CSV table of C-alpha atoms and ligand atoms in Angstrom, one decimal:
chain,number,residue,atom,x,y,z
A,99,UNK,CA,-10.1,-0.3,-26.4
A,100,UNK,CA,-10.4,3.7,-26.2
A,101,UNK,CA,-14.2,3.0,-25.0
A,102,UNK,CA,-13.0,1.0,-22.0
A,103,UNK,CA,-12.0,4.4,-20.5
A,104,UNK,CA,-15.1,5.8,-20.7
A,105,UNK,CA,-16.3,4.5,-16.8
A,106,UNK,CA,-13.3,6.6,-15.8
A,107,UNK,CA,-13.7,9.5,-17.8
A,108,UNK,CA,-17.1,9.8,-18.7
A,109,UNK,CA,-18.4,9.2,-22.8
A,110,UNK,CA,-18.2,13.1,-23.5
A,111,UNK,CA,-14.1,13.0,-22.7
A,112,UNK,CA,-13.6,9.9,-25.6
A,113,UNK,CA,-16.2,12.1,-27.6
A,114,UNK,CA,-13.9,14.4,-27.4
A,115,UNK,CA,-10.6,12.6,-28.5
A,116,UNK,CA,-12.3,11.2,-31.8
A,117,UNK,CA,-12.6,14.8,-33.0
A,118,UNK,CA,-9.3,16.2,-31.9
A,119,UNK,CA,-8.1,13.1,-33.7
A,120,UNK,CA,-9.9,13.8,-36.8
A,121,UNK,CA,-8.3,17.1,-37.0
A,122,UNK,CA,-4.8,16.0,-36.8
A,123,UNK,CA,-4.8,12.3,-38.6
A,124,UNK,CA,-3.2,13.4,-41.6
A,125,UNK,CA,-0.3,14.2,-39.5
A,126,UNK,CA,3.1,11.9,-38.9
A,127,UNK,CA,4.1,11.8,-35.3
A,128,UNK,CA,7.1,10.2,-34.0
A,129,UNK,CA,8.2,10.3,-30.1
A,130,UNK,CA,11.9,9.7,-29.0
A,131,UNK,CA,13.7,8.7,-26.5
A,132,UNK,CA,16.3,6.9,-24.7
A,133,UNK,CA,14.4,3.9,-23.1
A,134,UNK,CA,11.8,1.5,-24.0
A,135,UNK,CA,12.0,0.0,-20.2
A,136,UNK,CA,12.4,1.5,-16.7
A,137,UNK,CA,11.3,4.7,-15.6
A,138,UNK,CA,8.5,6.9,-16.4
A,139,UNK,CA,9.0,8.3,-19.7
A,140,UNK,CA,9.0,4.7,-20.9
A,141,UNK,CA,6.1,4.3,-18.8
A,142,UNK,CA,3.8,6.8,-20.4
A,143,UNK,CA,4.9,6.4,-24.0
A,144,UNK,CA,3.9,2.7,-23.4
A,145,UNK,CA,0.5,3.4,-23.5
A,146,UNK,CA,0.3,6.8,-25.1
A,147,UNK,CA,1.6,5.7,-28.3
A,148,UNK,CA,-1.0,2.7,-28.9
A,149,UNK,CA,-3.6,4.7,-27.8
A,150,UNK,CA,-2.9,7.6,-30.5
A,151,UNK,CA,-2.9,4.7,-33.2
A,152,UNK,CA,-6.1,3.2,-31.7
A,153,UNK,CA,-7.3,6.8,-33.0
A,154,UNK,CA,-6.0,6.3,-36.1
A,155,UNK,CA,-2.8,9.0,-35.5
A,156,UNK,CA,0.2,7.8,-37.7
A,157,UNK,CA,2.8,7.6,-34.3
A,158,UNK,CA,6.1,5.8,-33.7
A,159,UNK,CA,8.3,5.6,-30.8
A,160,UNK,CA,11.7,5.2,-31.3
A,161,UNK,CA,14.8,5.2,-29.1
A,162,UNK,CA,18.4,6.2,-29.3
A,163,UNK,CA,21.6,4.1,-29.0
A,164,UNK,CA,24.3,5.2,-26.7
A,165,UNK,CA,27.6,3.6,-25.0
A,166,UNK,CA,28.1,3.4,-21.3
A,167,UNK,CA,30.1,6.8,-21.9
A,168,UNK,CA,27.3,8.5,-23.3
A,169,UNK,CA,24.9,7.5,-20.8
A,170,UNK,CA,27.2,8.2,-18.2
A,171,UNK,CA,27.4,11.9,-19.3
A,172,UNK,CA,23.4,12.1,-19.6
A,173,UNK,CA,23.0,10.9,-16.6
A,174,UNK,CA,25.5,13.5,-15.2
A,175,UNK,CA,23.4,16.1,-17.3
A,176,UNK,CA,20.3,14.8,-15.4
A,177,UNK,CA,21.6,15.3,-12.1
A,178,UNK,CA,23.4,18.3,-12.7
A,179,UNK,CA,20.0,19.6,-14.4
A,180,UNK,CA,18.3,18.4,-11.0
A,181,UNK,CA,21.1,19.3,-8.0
A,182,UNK,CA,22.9,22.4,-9.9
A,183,UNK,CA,25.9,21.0,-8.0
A,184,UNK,CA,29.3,22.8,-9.2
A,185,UNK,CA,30.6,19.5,-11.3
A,186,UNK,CA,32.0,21.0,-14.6
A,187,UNK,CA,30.9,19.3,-18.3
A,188,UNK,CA,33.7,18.6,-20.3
A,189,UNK,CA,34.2,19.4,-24.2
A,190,UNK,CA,35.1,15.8,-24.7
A,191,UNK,CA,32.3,14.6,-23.0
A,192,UNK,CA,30.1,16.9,-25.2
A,193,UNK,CA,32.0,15.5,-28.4
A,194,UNK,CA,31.3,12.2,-27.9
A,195,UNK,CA,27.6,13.3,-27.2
A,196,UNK,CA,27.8,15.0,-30.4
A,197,UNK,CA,29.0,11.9,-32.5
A,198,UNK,CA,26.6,9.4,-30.6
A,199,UNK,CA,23.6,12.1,-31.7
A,200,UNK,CA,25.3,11.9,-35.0
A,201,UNK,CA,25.0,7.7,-35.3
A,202,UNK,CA,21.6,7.7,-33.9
A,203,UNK,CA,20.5,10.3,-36.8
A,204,UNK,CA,22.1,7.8,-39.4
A,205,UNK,CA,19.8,5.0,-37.7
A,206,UNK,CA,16.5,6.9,-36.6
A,207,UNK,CA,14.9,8.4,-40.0
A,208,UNK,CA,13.4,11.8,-38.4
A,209,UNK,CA,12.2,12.5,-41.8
A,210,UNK,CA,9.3,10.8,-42.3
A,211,UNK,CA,7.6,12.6,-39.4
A,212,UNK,CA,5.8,15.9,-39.3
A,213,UNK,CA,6.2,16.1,-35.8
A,214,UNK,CA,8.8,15.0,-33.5
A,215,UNK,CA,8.2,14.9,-29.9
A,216,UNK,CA,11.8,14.5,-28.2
A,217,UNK,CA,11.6,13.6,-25.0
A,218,UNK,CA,14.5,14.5,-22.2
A,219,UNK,CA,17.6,15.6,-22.8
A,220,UNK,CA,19.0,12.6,-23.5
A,221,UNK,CA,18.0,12.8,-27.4
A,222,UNK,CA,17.6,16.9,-27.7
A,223,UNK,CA,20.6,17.1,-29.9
A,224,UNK,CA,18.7,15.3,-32.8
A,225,UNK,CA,16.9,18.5,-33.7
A,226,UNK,CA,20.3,19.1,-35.8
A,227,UNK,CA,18.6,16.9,-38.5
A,228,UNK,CA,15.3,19.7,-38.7
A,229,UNK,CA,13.8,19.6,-41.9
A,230,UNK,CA,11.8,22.6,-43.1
A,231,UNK,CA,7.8,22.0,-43.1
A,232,UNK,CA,9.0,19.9,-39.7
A,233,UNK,CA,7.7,20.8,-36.0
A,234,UNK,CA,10.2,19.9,-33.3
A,235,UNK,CA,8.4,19.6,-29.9
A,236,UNK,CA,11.0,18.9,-27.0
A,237,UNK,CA,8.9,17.6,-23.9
A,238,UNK,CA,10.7,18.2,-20.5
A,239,UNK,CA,10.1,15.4,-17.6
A,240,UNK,CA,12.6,16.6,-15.4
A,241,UNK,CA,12.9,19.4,-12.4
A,242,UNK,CA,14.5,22.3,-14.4
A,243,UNK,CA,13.8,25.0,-12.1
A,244,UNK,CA,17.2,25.7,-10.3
A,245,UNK,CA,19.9,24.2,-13.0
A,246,UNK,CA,23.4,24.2,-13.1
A,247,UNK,CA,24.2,27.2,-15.3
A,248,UNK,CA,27.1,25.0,-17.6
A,249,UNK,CA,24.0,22.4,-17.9
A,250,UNK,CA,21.1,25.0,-18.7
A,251,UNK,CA,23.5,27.0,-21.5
A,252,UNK,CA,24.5,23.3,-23.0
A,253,UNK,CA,20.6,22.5,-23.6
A,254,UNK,CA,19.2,25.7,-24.5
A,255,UNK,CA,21.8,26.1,-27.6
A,256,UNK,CA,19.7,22.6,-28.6
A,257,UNK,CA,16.0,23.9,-27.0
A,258,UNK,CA,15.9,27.3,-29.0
A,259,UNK,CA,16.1,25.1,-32.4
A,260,UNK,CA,13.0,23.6,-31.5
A,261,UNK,CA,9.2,24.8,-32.6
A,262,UNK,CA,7.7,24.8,-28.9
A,263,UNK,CA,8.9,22.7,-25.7
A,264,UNK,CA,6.6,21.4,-23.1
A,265,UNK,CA,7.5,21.2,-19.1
A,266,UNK,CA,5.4,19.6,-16.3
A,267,UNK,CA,4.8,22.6,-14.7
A,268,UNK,CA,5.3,26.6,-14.7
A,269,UNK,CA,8.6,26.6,-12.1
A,270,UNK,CA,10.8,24.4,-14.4
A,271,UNK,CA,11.1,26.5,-17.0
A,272,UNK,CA,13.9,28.4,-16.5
A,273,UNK,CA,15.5,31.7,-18.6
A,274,UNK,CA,16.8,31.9,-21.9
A,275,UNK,CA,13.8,30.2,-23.8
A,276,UNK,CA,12.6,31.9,-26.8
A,277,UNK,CA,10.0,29.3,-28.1
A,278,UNK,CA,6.3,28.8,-27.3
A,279,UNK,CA,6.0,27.0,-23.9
A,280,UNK,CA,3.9,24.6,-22.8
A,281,UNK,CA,2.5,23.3,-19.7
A,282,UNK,CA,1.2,19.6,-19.8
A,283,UNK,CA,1.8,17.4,-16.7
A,284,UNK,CA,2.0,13.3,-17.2
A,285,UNK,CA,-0.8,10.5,-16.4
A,286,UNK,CA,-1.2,7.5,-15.8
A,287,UNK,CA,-3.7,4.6,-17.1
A,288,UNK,CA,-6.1,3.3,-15.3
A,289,UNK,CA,-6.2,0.0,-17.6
A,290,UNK,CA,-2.3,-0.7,-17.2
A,291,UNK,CA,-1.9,-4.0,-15.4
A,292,UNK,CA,0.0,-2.2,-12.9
A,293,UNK,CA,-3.4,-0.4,-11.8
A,294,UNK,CA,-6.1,-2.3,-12.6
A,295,UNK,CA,-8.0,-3.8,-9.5
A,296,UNK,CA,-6.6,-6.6,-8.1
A,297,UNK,CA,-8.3,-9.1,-5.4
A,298,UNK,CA,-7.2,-9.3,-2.2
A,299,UNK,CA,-6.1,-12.7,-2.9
A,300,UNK,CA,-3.8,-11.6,-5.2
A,301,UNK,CA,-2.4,-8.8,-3.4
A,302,UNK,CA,-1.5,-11.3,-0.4
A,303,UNK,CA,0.2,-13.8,-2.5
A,304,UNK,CA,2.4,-11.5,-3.7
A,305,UNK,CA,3.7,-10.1,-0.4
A,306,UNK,CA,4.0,-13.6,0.4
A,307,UNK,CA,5.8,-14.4,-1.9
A,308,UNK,CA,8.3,-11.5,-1.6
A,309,UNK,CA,8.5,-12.2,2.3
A,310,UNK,CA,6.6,-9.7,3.5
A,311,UNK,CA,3.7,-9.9,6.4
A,312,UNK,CA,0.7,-8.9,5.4
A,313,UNK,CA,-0.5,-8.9,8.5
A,314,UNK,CA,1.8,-6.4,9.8
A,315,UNK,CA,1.9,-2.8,8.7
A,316,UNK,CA,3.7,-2.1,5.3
A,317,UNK,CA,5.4,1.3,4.2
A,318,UNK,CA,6.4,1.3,0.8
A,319,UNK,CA,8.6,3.0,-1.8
A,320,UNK,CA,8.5,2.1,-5.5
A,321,UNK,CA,11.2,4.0,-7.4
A,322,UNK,CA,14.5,3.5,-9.7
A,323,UNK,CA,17.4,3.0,-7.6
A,324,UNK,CA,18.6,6.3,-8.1
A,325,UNK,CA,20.1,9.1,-5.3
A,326,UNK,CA,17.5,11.3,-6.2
A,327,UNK,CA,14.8,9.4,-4.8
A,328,UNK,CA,16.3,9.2,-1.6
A,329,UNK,CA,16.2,5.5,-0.5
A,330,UNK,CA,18.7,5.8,2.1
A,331,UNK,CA,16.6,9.1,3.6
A,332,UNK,CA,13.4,6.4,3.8
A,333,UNK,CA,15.2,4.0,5.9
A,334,UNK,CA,16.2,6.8,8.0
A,335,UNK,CA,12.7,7.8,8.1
A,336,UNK,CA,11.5,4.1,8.9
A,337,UNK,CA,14.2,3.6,11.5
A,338,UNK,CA,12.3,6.5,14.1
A,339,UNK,CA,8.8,4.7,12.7
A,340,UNK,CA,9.7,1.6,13.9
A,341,UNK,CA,11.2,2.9,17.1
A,342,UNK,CA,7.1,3.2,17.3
A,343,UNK,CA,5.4,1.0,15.7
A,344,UNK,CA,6.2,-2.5,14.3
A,345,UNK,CA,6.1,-2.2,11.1
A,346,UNK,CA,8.1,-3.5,7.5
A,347,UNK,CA,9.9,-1.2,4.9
A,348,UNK,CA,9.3,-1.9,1.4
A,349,UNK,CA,11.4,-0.5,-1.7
A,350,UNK,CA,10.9,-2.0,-5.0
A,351,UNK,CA,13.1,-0.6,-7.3
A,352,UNK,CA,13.8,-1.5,-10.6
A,353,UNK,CA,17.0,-0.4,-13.6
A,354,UNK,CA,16.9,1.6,-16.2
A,355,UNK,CA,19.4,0.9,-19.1
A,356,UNK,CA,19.5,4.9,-19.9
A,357,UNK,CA,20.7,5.2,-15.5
A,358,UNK,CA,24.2,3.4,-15.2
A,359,UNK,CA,24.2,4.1,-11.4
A,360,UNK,CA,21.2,2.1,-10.2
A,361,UNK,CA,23.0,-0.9,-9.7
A,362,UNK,CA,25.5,0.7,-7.5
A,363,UNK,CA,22.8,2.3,-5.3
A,364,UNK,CA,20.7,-1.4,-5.2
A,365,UNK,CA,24.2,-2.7,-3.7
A,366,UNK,CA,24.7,0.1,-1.2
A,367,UNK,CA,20.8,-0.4,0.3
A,368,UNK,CA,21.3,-3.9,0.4
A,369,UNK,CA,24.6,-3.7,2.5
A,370,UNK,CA,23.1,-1.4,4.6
A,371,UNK,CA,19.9,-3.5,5.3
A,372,UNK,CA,21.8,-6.7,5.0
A,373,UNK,CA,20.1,-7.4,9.3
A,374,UNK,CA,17.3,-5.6,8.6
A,375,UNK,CA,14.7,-8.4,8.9
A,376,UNK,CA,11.8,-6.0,8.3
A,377,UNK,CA,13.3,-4.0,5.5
A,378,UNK,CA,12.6,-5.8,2.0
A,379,UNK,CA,14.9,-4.1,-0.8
A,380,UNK,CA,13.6,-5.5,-4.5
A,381,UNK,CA,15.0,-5.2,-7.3
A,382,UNK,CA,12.5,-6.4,-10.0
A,383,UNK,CA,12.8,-6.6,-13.5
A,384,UNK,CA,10.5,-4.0,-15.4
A,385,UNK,CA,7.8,-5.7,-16.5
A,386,UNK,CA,6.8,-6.7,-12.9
A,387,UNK,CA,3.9,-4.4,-13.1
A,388,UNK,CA,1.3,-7.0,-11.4
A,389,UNK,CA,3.8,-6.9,-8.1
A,390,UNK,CA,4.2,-3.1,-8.2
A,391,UNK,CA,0.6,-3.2,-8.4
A,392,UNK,CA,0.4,-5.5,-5.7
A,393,UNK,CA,2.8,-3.8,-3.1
A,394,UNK,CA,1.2,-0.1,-4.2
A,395,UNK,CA,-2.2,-1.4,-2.8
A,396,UNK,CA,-1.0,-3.9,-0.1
A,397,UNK,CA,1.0,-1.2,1.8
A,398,UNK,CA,-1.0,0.9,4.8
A,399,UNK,CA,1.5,4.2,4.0
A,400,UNK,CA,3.2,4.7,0.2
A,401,UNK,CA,6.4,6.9,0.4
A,402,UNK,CA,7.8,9.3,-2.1
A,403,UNK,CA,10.5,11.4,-0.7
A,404,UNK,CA,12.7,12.5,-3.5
A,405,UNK,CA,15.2,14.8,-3.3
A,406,UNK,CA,14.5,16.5,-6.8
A,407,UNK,CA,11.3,14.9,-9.3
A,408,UNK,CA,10.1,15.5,-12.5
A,409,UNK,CA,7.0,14.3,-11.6
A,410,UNK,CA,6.9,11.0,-10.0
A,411,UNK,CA,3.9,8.9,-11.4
A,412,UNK,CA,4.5,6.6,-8.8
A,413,UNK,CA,3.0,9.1,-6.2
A,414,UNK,CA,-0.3,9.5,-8.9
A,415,UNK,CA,-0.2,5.7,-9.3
A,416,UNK,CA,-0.3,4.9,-5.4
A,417,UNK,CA,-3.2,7.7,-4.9
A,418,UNK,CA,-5.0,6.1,-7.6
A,419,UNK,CA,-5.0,3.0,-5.6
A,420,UNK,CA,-6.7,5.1,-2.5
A,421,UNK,CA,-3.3,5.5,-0.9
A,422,UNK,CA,-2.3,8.5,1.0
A,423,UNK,CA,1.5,9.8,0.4
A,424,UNK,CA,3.9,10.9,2.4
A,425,UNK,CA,6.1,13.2,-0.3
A,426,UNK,CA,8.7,15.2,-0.4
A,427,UNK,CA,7.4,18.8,-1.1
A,428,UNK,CA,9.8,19.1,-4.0
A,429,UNK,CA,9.2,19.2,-8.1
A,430,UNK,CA,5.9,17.4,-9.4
A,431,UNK,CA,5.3,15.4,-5.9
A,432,UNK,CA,3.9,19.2,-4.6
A,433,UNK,CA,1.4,19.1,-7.7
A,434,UNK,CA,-0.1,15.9,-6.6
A,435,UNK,CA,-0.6,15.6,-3.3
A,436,UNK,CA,-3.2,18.4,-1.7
A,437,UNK,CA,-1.3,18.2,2.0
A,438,UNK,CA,-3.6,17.2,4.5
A,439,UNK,CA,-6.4,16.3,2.4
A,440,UNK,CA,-4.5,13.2,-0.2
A,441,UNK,CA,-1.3,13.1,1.4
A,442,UNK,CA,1.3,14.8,3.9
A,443,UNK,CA,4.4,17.2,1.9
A,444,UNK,CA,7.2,16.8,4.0
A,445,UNK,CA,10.8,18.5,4.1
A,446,UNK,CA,12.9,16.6,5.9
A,447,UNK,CA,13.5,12.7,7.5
A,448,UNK,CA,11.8,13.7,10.4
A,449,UNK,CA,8.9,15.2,9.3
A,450,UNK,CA,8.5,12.0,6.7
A,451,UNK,CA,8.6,9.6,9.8
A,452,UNK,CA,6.0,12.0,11.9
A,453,UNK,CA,3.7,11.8,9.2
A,454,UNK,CA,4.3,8.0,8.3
A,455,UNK,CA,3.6,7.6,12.3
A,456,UNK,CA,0.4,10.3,12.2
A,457,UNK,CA,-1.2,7.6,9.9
A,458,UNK,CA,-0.1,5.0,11.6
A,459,UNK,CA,-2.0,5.9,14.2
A,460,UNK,CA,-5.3,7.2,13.1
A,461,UNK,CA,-6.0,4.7,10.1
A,462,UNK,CA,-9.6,6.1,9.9
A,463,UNK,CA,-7.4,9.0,8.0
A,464,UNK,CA,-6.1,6.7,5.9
A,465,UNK,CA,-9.3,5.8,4.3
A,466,UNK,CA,-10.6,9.4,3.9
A,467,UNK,CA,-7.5,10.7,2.3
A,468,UNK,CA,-7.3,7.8,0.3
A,469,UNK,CA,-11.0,8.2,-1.1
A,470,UNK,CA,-9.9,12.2,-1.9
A,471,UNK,CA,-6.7,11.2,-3.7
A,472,UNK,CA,-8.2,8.7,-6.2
A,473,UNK,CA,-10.5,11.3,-7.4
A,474,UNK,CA,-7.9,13.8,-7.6
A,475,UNK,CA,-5.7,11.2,-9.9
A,476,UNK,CA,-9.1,11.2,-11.8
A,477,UNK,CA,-9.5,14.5,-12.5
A,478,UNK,CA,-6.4,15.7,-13.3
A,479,UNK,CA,-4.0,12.9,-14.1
A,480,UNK,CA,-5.3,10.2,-16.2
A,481,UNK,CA,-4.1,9.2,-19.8
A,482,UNK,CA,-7.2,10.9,-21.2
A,483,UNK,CA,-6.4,14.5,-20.3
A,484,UNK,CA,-3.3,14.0,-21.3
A,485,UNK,CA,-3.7,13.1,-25.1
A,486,UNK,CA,-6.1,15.3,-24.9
A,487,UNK,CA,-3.9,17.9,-24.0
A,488,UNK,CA,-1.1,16.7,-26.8
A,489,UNK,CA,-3.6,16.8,-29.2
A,490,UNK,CA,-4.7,19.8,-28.9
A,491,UNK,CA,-1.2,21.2,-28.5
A,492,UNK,CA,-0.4,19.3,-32.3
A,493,UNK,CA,-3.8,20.9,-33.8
A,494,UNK,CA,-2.8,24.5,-32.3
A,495,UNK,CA,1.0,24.4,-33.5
A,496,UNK,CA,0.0,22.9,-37.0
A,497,UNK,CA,-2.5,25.5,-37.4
A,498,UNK,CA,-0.5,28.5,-36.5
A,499,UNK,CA,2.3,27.6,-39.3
A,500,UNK,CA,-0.6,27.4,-41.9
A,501,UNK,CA,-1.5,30.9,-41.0
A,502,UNK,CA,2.1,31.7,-41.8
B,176,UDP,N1,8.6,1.4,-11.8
B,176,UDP,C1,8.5,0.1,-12.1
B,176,UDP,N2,9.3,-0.8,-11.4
B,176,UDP,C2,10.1,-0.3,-10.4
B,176,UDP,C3,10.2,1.0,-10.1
B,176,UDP,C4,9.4,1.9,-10.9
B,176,UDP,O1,7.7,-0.4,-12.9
B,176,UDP,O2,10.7,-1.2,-9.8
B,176,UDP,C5,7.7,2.3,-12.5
B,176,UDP,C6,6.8,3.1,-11.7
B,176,UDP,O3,5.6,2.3,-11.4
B,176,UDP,C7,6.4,4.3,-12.5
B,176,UDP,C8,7.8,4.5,-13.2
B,176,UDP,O4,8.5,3.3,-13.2
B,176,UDP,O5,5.4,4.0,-13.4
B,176,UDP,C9,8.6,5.6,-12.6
B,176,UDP,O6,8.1,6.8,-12.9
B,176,UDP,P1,8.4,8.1,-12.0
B,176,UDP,O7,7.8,9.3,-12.8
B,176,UDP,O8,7.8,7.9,-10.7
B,176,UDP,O9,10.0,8.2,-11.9
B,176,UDP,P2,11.2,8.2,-12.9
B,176,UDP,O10,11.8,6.9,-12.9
B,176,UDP,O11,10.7,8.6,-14.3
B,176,UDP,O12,12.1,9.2,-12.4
């Protein structure tokens, strides 16, 4: 299977994996998080983790259990992690963190593992259970750079326990962190149905099927129903495009179980759009990855214009498939998109529906930026690089505590 990346990635980049591999296969690895479904965490450790074992890497993913309550307050975490809005945390919303933490540790044996890769903050409190010989890794997918303070001091008590912690890129990391820090941004895989070339056939049975024109110009956004991607500041945005140019509005969106608030923002959009005949709102189970696929490559402009992001794979996944985007220049979205050359980073509605409309209108553009933003999705953000990247970060932290 591993070979099968090689037209992507040339031979000398697999060569490479098998020998960082040898070096660390005696090793027990186990990733956690909250979510085998929705979202992009999920997303990469869907295909990271087979891949490691495909290279002979003892790995496990697990996930931890949690009530609506608990999710509730991670969720608030996220946001207040994201926003630093002035919402105060609770001490009994912290004590029921505590005693879910506590039940998942009964459930979720950390101590088979030599290396735990924790992902989020959702699960960061099970680095209570550290057992000496043990490397702790907690890997940051979020926007951390301007946090609410109560939020930053309730994670860094957790963070600082930890052997070395990994964010997506240099300005999330904010102050206060005494452990090594690393800098690895995500990927995504070129041989995940959700990417893999699809005929044009395919592509127009899908929008079809959805209701959507294919004929007609198509802006889409693909993204969890969440506030922090903005959905309601697209429609905005497509409401002065269309003033312009006829065209639809696409947002697929799909539910996490680790987010309770998706379905309340799914409901909002659709009221809104309820006479909207051009504006498609779809809420798709998880595993629709051959209509993501399908509405990433059938649309003429792809959309990203989150308020706060992580990262946003959706943005890599959409250049991938030649498409320039039209981002917000916020979080990982500013690391992808090279404005003007892939892509357009934009600060406001406006600016997001002049862009969408600059495309619109010179779609000789479209195909030149699209060519540059494939090959920047290949050199920089494929699966490869990045176990590459967390292999190498395994072989340099195991080393360094032999030397000890
Ligand atoms: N995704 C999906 N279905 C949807 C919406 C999103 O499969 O309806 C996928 C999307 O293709 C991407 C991931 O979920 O692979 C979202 O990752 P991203 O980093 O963009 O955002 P996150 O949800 O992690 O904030």
């Amino acid at each position: 299977m591993i070979k099968k990346y090689i037209p992507f990635v040339g031979e000398e980049s697999i060569n490479e994996l098998f020998i960082l591999a040898e070096k660390v296969k005696n090793l027990r690895i186990l990733h956690v998080n909250s979510t085998y479904e929705g979202g992009g965490v999920a997303e990469i450790l869907s295909r990271l983790v087979p891949l490691m074992k495909e290279l002979e890497i003892k790995t496990d993913w697990k996930v931890i259990k949690g009530d609506e309550k608990f999710f509730y307050f991670t969720k608030k975490l996220h946001n207040l992690l994201h926003l630093s809005l002035s919402i105060p945390i609770e001490s009994e919303e912290v004590v029921h963190y505590l005693k879910t933490i506590y039940e998942n540790l009964n459930r979720i044996n950390t101590e088979n593992y030599d290396i735990i890769f924790v992902h989020d903050p959702q699960p960061i409190g099970l680095v209570i259970k550290k057992q000496p010989g043990q490397k702790w890794i907690w890997r940051c997918h979020i926007d951390t750079s301007t946090p609410n303070p109560q939020a930053w001091d309730f994670l860094k008590n957790f963070i600082n326990a930890y052997d070395a912690c990994i964010f997506h890129m240099p300005e999330f990391v904010y102050q206060g962190i005494k452990i090594p820090t690393y800098i690895v941004p995500p990927s995504i895989d070129p041989l995940h149905p959700k990417n893999v070339e699809l005929s044009k056939e395919e592509i127009r049975n899908i929008l079809i099927k959805f209701g959507v024109n294919p004929e007609k110009p198509i802006i889409t956004q693909v993204s969890r129903f969440d506030r922090l991607k903005d959905p309601f500041g697209v429609i905005s945005a497509y409401k002065l495009v269309k003033k312009k140019y006829d065209c639809q509005l696409v947002l697929v969106g799909s539910f996490a179980s680790d987010d309770p608030e998706g379905e309340n923002v799914y409901k909002e959009l659709l009221n809104l759009t309820a006479d909207e005949k051009d504006i498609f709102i779809l809420g798709l189970p998880p595993d629709s990855h051959k209509e993501i696929n399908a509405f990433q490559r059938g649309s003429t402009v792809v959309v990203q214009k989150s308020l706060k992001e992580g990262f946003g794979l959706v943005v890599s996944e959409a250049m991938w498939k030649e498409k320039p985007v039209v981002g917000s220049n916020v979080g990982g979205i500013k690391r992808q998109i090279v404005h003007g050359v892939t892509g357009y980073l934009v600060n406001s509605v406006e600016g997001t529906a002049m862009r969408i409309k600059q495309l619109l209108a010179n779609r000789e553009f479209i195909t030149i930026m699209g060519t540059y933003a494939k090959e920047r999705v290949r050199h920089r953000f494929l699966i490869i690089r990045h176990l590459r990247d967390y292999l190498l970060l395994i072989h340099k932290i195991f080393n360094q505590s032999y030397k000890k």
